Each structure stands twice: as C-alpha cells, then as structure tokens.
CSV table of C-alpha atoms in Angstrom, one decimal:
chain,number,residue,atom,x,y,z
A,64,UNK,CA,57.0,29.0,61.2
A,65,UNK,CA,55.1,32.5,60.7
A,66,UNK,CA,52.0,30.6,61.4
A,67,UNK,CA,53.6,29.2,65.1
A,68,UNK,CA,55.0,32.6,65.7
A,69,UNK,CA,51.8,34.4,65.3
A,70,UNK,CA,49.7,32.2,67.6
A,71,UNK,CA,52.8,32.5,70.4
A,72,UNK,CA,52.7,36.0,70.0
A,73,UNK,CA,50.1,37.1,71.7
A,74,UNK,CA,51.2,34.7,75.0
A,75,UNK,CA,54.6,37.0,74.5
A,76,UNK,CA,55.4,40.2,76.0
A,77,UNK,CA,57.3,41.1,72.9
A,78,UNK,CA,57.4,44.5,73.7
A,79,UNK,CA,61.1,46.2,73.0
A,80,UNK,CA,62.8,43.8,71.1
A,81,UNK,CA,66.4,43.5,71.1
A,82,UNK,CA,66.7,44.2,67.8
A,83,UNK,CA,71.0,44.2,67.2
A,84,UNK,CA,71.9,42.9,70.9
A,85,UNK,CA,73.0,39.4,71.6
A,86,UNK,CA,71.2,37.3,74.0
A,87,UNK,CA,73.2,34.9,75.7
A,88,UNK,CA,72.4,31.3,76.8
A,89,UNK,CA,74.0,28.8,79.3
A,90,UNK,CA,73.3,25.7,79.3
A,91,UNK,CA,74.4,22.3,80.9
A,92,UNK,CA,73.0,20.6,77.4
A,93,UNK,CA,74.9,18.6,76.0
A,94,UNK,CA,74.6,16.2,72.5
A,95,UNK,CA,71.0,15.8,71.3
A,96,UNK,CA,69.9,17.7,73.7
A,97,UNK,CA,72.3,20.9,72.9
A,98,UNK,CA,71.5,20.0,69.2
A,99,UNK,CA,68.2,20.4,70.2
A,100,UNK,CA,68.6,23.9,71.7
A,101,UNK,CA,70.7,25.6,68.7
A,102,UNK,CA,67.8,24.4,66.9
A,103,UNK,CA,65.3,26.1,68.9
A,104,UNK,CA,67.3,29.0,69.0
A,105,UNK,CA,67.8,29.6,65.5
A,106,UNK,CA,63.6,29.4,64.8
A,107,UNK,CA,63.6,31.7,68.3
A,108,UNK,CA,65.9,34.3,65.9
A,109,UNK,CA,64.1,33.7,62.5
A,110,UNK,CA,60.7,33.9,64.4
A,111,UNK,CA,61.4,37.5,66.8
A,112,UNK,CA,64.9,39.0,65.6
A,113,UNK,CA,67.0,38.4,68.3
A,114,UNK,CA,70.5,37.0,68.1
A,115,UNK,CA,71.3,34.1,70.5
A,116,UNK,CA,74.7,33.0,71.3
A,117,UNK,CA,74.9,29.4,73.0
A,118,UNK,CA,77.9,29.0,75.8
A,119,UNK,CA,77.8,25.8,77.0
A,120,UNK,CA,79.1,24.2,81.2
A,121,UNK,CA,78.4,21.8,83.3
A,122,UNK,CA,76.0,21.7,86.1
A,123,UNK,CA,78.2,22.9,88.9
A,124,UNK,CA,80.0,25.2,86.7
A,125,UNK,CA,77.2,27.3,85.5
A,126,UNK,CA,75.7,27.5,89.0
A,127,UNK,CA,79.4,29.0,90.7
A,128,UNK,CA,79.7,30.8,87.2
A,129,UNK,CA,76.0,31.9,87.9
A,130,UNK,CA,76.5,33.2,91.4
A,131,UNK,CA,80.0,35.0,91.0
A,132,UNK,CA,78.7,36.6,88.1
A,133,UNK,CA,75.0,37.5,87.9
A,134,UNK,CA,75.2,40.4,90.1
A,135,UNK,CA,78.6,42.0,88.2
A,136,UNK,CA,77.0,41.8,84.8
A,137,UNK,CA,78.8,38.7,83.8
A,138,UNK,CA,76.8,36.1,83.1
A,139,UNK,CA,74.1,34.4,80.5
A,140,UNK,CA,70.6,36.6,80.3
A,141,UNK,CA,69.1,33.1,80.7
A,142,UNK,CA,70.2,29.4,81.9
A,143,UNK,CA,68.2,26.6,80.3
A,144,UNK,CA,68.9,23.0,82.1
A,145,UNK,CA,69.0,24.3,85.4
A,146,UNK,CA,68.4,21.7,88.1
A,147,UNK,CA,65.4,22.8,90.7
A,148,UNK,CA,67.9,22.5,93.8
A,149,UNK,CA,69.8,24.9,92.7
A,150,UNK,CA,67.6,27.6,93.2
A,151,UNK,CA,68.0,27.9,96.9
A,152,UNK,CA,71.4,29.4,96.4
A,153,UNK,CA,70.5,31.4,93.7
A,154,UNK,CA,67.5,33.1,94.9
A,155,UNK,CA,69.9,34.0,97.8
A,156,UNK,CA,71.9,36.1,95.7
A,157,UNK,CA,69.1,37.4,94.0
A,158,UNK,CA,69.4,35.8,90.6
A,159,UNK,CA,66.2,34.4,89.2
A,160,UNK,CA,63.7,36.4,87.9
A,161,UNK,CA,60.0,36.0,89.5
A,162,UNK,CA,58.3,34.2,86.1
A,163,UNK,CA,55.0,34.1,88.1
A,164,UNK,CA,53.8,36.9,86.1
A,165,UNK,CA,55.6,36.0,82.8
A,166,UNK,CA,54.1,32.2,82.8
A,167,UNK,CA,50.7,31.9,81.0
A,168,UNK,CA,47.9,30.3,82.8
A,169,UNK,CA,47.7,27.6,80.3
A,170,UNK,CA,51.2,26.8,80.4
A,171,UNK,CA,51.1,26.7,84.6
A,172,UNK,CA,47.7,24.5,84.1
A,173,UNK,CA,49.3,21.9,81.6
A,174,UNK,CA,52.6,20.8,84.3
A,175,UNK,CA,52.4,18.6,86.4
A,176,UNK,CA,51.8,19.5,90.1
A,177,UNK,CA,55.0,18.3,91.5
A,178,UNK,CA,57.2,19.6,88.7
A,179,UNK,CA,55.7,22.9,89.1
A,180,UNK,CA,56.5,22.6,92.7
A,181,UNK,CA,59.7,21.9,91.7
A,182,UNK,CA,60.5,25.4,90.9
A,183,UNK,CA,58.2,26.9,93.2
A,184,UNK,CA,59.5,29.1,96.1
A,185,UNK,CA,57.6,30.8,98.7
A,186,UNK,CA,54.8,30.9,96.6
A,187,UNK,CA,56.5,32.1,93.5
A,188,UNK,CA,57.6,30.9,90.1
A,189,UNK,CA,61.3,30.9,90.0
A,190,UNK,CA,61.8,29.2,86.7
A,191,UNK,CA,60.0,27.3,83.7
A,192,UNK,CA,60.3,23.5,84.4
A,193,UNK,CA,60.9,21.9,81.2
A,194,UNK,CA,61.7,18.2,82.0
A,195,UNK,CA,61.7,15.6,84.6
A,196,UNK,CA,64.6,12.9,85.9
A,197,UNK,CA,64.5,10.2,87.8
A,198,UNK,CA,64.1,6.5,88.8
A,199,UNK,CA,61.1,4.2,87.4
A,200,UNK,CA,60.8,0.0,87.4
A,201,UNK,CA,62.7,-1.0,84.4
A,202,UNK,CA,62.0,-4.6,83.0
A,203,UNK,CA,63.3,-7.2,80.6
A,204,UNK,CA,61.0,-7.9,78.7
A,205,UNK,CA,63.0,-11.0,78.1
A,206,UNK,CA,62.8,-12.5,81.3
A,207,UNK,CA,58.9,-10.9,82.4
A,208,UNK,CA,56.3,-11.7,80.1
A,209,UNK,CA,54.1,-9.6,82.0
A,210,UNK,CA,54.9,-6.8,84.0
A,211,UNK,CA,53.4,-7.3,87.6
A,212,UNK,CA,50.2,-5.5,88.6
A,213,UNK,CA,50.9,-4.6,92.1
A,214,UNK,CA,53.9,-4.7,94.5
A,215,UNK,CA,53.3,-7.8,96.6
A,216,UNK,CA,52.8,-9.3,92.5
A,217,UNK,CA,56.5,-7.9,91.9
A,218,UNK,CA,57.9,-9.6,94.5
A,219,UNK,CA,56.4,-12.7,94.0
A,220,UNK,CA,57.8,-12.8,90.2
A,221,UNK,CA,61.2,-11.4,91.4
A,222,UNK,CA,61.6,-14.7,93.4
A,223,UNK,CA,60.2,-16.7,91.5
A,224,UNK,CA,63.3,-15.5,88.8
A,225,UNK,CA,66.0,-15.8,91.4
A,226,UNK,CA,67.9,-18.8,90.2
A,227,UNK,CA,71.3,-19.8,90.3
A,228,UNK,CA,71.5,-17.9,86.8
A,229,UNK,CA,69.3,-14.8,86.9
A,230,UNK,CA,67.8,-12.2,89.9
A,231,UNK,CA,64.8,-11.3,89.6
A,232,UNK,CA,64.5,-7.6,91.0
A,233,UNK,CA,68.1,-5.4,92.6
A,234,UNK,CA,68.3,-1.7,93.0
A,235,UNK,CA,71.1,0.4,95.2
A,236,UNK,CA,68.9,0.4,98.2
A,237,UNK,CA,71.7,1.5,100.6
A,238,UNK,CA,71.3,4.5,98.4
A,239,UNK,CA,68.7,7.4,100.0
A,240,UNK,CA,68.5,8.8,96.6
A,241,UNK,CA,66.9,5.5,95.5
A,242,UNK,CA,65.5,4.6,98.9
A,243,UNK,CA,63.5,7.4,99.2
A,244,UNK,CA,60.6,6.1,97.2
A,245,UNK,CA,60.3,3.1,99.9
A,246,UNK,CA,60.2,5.3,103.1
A,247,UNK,CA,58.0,8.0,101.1
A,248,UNK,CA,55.6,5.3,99.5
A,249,UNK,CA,54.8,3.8,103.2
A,250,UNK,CA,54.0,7.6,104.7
A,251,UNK,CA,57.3,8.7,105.3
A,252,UNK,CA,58.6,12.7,104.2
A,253,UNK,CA,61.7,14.3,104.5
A,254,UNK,CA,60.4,17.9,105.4
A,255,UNK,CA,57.1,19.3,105.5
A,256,UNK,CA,55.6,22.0,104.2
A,257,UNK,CA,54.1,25.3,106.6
A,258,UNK,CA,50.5,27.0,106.0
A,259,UNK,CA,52.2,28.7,102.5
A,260,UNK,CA,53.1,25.7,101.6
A,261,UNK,CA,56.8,26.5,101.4
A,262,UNK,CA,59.2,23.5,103.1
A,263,UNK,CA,60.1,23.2,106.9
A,264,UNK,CA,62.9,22.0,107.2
A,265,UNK,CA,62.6,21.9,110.7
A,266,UNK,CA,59.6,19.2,110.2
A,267,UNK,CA,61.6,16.1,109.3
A,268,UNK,CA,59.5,13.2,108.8
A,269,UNK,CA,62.0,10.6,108.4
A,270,UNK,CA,61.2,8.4,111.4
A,271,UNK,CA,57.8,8.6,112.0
A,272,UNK,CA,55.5,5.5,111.6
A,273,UNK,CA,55.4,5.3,107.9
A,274,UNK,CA,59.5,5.8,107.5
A,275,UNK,CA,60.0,2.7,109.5
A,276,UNK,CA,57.0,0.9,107.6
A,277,UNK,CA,59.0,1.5,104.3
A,278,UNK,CA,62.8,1.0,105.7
A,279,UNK,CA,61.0,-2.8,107.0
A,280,UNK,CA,59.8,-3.6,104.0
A,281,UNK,CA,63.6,-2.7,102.3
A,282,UNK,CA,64.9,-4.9,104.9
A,283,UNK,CA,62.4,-7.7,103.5
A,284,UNK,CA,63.8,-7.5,100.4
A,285,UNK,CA,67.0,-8.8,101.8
A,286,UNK,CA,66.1,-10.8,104.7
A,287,UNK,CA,63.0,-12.2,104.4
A,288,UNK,CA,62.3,-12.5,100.8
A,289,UNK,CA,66.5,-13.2,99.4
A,290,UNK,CA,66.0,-10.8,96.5
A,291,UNK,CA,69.3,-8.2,96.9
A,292,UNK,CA,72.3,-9.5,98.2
A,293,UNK,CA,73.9,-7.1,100.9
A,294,UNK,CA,76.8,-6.0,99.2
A,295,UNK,CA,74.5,-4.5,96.3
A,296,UNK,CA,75.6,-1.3,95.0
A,297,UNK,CA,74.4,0.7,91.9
A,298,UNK,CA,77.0,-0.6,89.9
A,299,UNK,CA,76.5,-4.8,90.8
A,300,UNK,CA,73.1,-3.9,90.0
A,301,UNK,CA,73.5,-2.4,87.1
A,302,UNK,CA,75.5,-4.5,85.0
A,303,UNK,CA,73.4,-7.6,86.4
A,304,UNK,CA,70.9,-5.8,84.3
A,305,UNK,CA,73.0,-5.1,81.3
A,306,UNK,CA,74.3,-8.1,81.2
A,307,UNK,CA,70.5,-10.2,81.0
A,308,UNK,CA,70.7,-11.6,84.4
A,309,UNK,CA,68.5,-9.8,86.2
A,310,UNK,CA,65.0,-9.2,85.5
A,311,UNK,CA,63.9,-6.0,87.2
A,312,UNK,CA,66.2,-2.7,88.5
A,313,UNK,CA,64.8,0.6,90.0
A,314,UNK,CA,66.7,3.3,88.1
A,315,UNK,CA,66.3,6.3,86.1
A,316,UNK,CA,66.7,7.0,82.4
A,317,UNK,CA,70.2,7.6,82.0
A,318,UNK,CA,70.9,3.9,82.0
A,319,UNK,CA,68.8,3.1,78.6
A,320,UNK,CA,71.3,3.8,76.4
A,321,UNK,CA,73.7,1.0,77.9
A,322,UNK,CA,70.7,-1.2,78.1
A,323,UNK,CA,70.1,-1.0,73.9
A,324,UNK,CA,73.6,-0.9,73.7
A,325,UNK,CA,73.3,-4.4,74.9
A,326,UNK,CA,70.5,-5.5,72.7
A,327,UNK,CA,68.1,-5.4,75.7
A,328,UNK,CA,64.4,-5.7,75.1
A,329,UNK,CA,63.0,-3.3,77.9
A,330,UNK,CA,60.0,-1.3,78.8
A,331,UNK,CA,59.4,0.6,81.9
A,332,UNK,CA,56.5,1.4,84.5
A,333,UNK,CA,56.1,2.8,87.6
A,334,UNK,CA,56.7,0.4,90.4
A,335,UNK,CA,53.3,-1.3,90.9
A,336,UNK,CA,50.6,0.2,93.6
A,337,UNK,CA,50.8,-1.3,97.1
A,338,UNK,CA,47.5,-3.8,97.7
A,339,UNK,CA,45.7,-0.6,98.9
A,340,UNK,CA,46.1,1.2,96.0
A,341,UNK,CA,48.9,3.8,97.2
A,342,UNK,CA,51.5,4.5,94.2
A,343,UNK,CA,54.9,4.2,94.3
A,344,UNK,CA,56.9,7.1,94.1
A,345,UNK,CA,60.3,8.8,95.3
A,346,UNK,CA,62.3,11.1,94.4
A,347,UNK,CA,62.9,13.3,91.0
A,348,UNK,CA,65.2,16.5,89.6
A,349,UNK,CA,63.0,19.2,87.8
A,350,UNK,CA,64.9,20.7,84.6
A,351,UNK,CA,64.0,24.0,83.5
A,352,UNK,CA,65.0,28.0,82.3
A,353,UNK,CA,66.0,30.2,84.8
A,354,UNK,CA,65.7,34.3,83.7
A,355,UNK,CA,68.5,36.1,85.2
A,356,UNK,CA,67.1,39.0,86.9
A,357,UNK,CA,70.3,41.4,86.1
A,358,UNK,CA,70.1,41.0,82.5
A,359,UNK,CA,69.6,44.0,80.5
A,360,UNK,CA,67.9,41.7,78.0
A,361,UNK,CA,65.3,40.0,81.2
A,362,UNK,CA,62.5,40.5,79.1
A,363,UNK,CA,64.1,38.6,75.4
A,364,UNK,CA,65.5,36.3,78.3
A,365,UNK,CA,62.2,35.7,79.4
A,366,UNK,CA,60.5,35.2,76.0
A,367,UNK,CA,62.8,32.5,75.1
A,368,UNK,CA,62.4,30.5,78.7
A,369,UNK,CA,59.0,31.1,77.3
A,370,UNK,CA,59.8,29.7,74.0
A,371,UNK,CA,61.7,26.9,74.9
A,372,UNK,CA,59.4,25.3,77.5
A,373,UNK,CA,56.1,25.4,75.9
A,374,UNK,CA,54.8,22.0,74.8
A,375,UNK,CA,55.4,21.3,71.3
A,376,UNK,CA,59.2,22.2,72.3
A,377,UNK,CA,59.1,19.8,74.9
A,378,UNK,CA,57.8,17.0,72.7
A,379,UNK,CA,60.8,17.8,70.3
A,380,UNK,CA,63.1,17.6,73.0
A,381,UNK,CA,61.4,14.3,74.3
A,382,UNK,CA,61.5,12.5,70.7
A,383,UNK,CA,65.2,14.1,70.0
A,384,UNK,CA,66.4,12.9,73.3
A,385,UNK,CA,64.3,11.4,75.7
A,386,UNK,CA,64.5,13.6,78.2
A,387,UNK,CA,60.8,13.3,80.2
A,388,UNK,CA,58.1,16.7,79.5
A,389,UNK,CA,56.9,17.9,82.8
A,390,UNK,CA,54.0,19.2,80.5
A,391,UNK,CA,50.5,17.0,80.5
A,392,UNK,CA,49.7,17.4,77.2
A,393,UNK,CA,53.4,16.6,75.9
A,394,UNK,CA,53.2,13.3,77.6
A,395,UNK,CA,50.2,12.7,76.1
A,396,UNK,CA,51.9,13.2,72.6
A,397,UNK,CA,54.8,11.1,73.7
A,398,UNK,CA,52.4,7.9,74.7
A,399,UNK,CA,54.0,5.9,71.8
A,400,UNK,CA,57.4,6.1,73.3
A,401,UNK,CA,57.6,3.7,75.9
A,402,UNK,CA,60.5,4.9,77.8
A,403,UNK,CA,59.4,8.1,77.5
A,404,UNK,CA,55.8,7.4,78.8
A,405,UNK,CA,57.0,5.1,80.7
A,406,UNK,CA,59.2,7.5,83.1
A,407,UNK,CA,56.9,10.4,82.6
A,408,UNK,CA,53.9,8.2,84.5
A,409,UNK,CA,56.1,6.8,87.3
A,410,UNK,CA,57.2,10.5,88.1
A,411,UNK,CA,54.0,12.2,87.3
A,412,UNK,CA,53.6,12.0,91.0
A,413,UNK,CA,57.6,11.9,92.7
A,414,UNK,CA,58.7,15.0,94.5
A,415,UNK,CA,60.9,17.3,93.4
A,416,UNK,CA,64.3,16.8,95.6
A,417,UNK,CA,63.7,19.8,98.6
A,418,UNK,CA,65.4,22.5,97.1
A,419,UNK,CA,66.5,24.2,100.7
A,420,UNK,CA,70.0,24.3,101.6
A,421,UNK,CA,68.9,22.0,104.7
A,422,UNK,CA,68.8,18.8,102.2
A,423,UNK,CA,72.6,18.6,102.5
A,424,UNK,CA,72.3,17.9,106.1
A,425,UNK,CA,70.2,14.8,104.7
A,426,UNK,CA,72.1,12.7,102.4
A,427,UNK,CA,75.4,11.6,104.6
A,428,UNK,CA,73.0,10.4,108.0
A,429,UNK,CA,70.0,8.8,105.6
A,430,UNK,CA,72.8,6.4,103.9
A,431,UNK,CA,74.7,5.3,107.1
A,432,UNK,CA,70.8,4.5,108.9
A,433,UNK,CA,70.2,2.8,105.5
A,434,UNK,CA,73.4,0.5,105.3
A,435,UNK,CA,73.2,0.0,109.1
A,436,UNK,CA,69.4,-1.3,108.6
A,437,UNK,CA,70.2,-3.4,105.5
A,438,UNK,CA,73.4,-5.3,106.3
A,439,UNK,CA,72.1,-6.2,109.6
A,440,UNK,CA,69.1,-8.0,110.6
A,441,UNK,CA,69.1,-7.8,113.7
A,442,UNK,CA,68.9,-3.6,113.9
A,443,UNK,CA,66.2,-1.4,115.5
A,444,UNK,CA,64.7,0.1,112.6
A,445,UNK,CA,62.7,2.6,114.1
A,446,UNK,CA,65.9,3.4,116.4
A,447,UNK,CA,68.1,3.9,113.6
A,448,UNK,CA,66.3,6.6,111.9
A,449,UNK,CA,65.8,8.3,115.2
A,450,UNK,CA,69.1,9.0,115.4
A,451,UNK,CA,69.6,9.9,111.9
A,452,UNK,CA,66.7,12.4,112.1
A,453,UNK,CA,68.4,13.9,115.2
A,454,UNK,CA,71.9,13.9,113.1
A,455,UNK,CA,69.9,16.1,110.4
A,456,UNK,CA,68.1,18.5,113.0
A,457,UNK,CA,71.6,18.7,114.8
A,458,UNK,CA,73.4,19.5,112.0
C-alpha cells in the first residue's frame, strides 16, 4: 500500500488535506460492488488521511437528492455510480465539477473514446467514467459450437436451430433501447454532433437511408427469415434463454447471473461484423464519479474520483463484480474473463445514450414506429420513422 500510494501521489493534487473532516460518498452501489467501494475507501483513508463516510440510494434518488441539495450544502462531496445521462440536469444546476484539469493525460488516453464521450460535455470533462453497461450477443454454448463469424453467418445458424424445441436467435426488438444497434449499425444516428462536437439535437438521423436499411433488416428477422415471433418481449426472450431453448439473445450483463443460476454454459461476443466489415454496435450507459462542485472538500472529492477510477481499481471492481472497465488497459487485464471481455469488446465501440434532455422526446415515438414496423409486414418503413422523427422534432 505505501508503495501504490507513492507512485499515485504525484498524479494527486494532494495539496490541503482534510486532515479531521469527513468526506462524504453517494453511491447507487449496491452488493459486490458497494463491498467493493468500502474497500477502496478504507485504503483511500489508510493511504491519504481522510475519513470517508459511505451513504448509499438509488439511481433516481441520488440524482433528485443531488439537485435539491448540491447548491444548499446538502449533499455527498462526490457521487460514484453516476449514470452519464444524468449529467444534463446536473450541469444545469451547476453541480459537477469541470475534472478536465484534474484528469491525468494517461488516464484520459487509456478510456475508450466513446466512454470518454460519455461524460463529455461541451468540450469538457464532467466526470471520471469508471464502467460500461450494455447489450452484447450472448450464446449457449450448448446449442452453438461455434459462435458465427459474421451476421449473415448468425442468421444462417439461428435458423438452422429453430425447431419445434429450441430458437435459435430472440431479442426485445420492439424495444429502441435494444433496437438501436440495428438502425445505428446500418448508418442510422439519433442526433448529431455540431463543429465542437457537442450533440444537435436538432439533427435527428433516425430516418435517413441507413435507419430504414437497419429497421428492414429487423423486419427480416420476423418476416422473411421466422426467427422472433411478433409478440416477443424482453421477458419471452429471456426465459427462452434461461430456460435452454434458445440459442442466441441480444442483452446486457445483468442477465448472467440468472443464466449460471440455471447451469448455463455461455460466453459472449459482439454481434458478428456485417459482410463489409462494419461492427455491430448500439447503445451503452457510461458509470462514473461525479465531484460536486459546492463541496468544501472538491479537492479530497476529486482525489478519490481520482482514486477510484484509475485502472487497477477498475480491474478490482471488474473481477469482484463484473461490471465492464471503460479503461483499455483494464480490459486487457480482464481478457481471461469471458463475460467480462466479452461485453467490454462489443461496447468498446457503442455510444454513450445522448445525454441531452431532448433524448426523452425519443424513447415513446421510436417504440410505437418500431412495433408498428415489426407486427406488420405490410408497413412503409421509411414512412414510419418519418413520422416518428417529426414526433421527436415536434415535441
């Protein structure tokens, strides 16, 4: 430990230490992952003096708690676990404290583009992403004996394991959330970006040419090709999966514990390239520690974002809990795990969920285009996401 707290020392702006004040955490951890973070707290007080009291809430709770609160002096000095869409709202209030200048190069250098993105606002670091969430191809390795090289290979396998007894490939494709990855894959976005590079939100590019391309080749998966019934929701598909009869399902990691609760044999891998070469990839949620900027204690606050996004604490967290690093060379540690690998690789390249107050406008007319384009085969595609995309600019 005296070794480790040396070397990080000099990345620290230790300057002023707390030395007899408190620093308060909020967190939406919870189990391992909260184990996890005493744990890191208590080395974070052994290694630089300063007390840390854990409070723990839920998502939603700590964000309303957050907002209320922040700005009368009533609220954690720094939130770990804080989903990247919430950021919008917070920075509106003037909560998070600008890490641009607090994050170390090599830190910034060793994320991943998108996950740094994730946290990225008008140019600025809002936040230290820590880990990464979402959907990946999840197999059984009971039913695949080898999992497919490319997409049009998927498919093929996926029917040739639709029998009266098994499925061979079922996701919640009503479901935008899950969707997403389709439209996006086939050159589809759902707001651009402007010369900063900050999102438009008045550039929607859920329509155009490569949207429709990707909602199609949904629609084949029912119409064409027989693979997902029409009445598929996450849960059918789900406990198709757990139960051993279906061979392939497009969901994110907080299904594997029912899975090996079911004596599953499973890996999982991005969903296989197009025949071109173009990756598959949707959407994903960016986890990371948020500094609040009226703390009397930003600067302790700020050290301990530090300390508990850095990369040997985000292998810790990985192997403890599986939760997926956003940092390169964490991953790389992590490449015996293969659910952990195996998510961090399919979202190495997934965008972070826009996190502009717009995306609410998105959900509600994305789902009804979706269900209207997938229970009936006889829709205008390109029709039916022209007038969701109106819906959203209308909104």
């Amino acid at each position: 430990m005296k070794r480790l707290v040396l070397t990080l020392s000099a990345a620290l702006a230790m300057a002023g230490a707390a030395y007899g004040q408190t620093l308060t955490v909020w967190t939406t951890f919870q189990d391992l992952s909260l184990d996890w973070l005493r744990e890191q707290a208590a080395s974070f007080s052994d290694g630089f003096g300063v007390d840390v009291e854990i409070v723990r809430f839920d998502v939603n709770e700590l964000k309303q708690r957050a907002l209320v609160g922040a700005p009368e002096g009533e609220a954690g000095d720094v939130f770990v676990g804080v989903p990247h869409e919430q950021l919008g709202e917070m920075i509106a209030v003037g909560i998070p404290l600008d890490m641009t200048a607090y994050a170390t190069s090599a830190y910034v250098e060793d994320l991943s583009d998108q996950a740094r993105l994730g946290f990225t606002v008008g140019g600025r670091l809002y936040g230290l992403p820590m880990s990464v969430e979402g959907p990946a191809l999840v197999v059984n390795t009971d039913l695949v004996a080898e999992v497919p090289r490319t997409y049009d290979e998927m498919l093929a396998a996926a029917e040739a394991l639709t029998t009266p007894d098994t499925f061979g490939f079922m996701f919640d494709d009503a479901n935008f959330y899950f969707a997403y990855a389709w439209l996006r894959t086939f050159g589809g976005y759902v707001f651009g970006r402007d010369g900063s590079g900050s999102i438009d939100p008045g550039d929607v590019g859920l329509a155009n040419e490569g949207a429709v391309a990707g909602a199609e080749a949904l629609r084949e998966l029912h119409f064409d090709r027989d693979l997902i019934p029409s009445d598929t929701d996450y849960e059918i598909a789900n406990d198709l999966f757990a139960d051993g009869a279906l061979a392939m399902i497009y969901t994110g990691p907080w299904s594997i514990p029912e899975y090996r609760a079911a004596g599953l044999h499973v890996t999982v891998v991005p969903v296989p390239p197009l025949a071109d070469g173009t990756p598959f990839s949707g959407f994903m949620e960016v986890h990371g520690a948020v500094v609040n900027g009226f703390s009397d204690l930003a600067l302790e606050a700020a050290n301990f974002a530090k300390w508990v996004t850095r990369s040997e604490a985000q292998v810790s967290l990985a192997r403890l809990s599986g939760r997926i690093p956003v940092s390169l060379s964490a991953l790389e540690q992590v490449r015996d795990d293969p659910i952990v690998s195996g998510f961090g690789a399919a979202l190495l390249d997934a965008e972070p969920i826009p996190n502009v107050p717009e995306m609410g406008r998105v959900w509600q007319p994305m789902g009804s285009a979706l269900a209207a384009i997938l229970k009936n085969e006889d829709a205008d595609v390109a029709a039916t996401l022209s007038r969701a995309v109106d819906d959203i600019l209308d909104r």
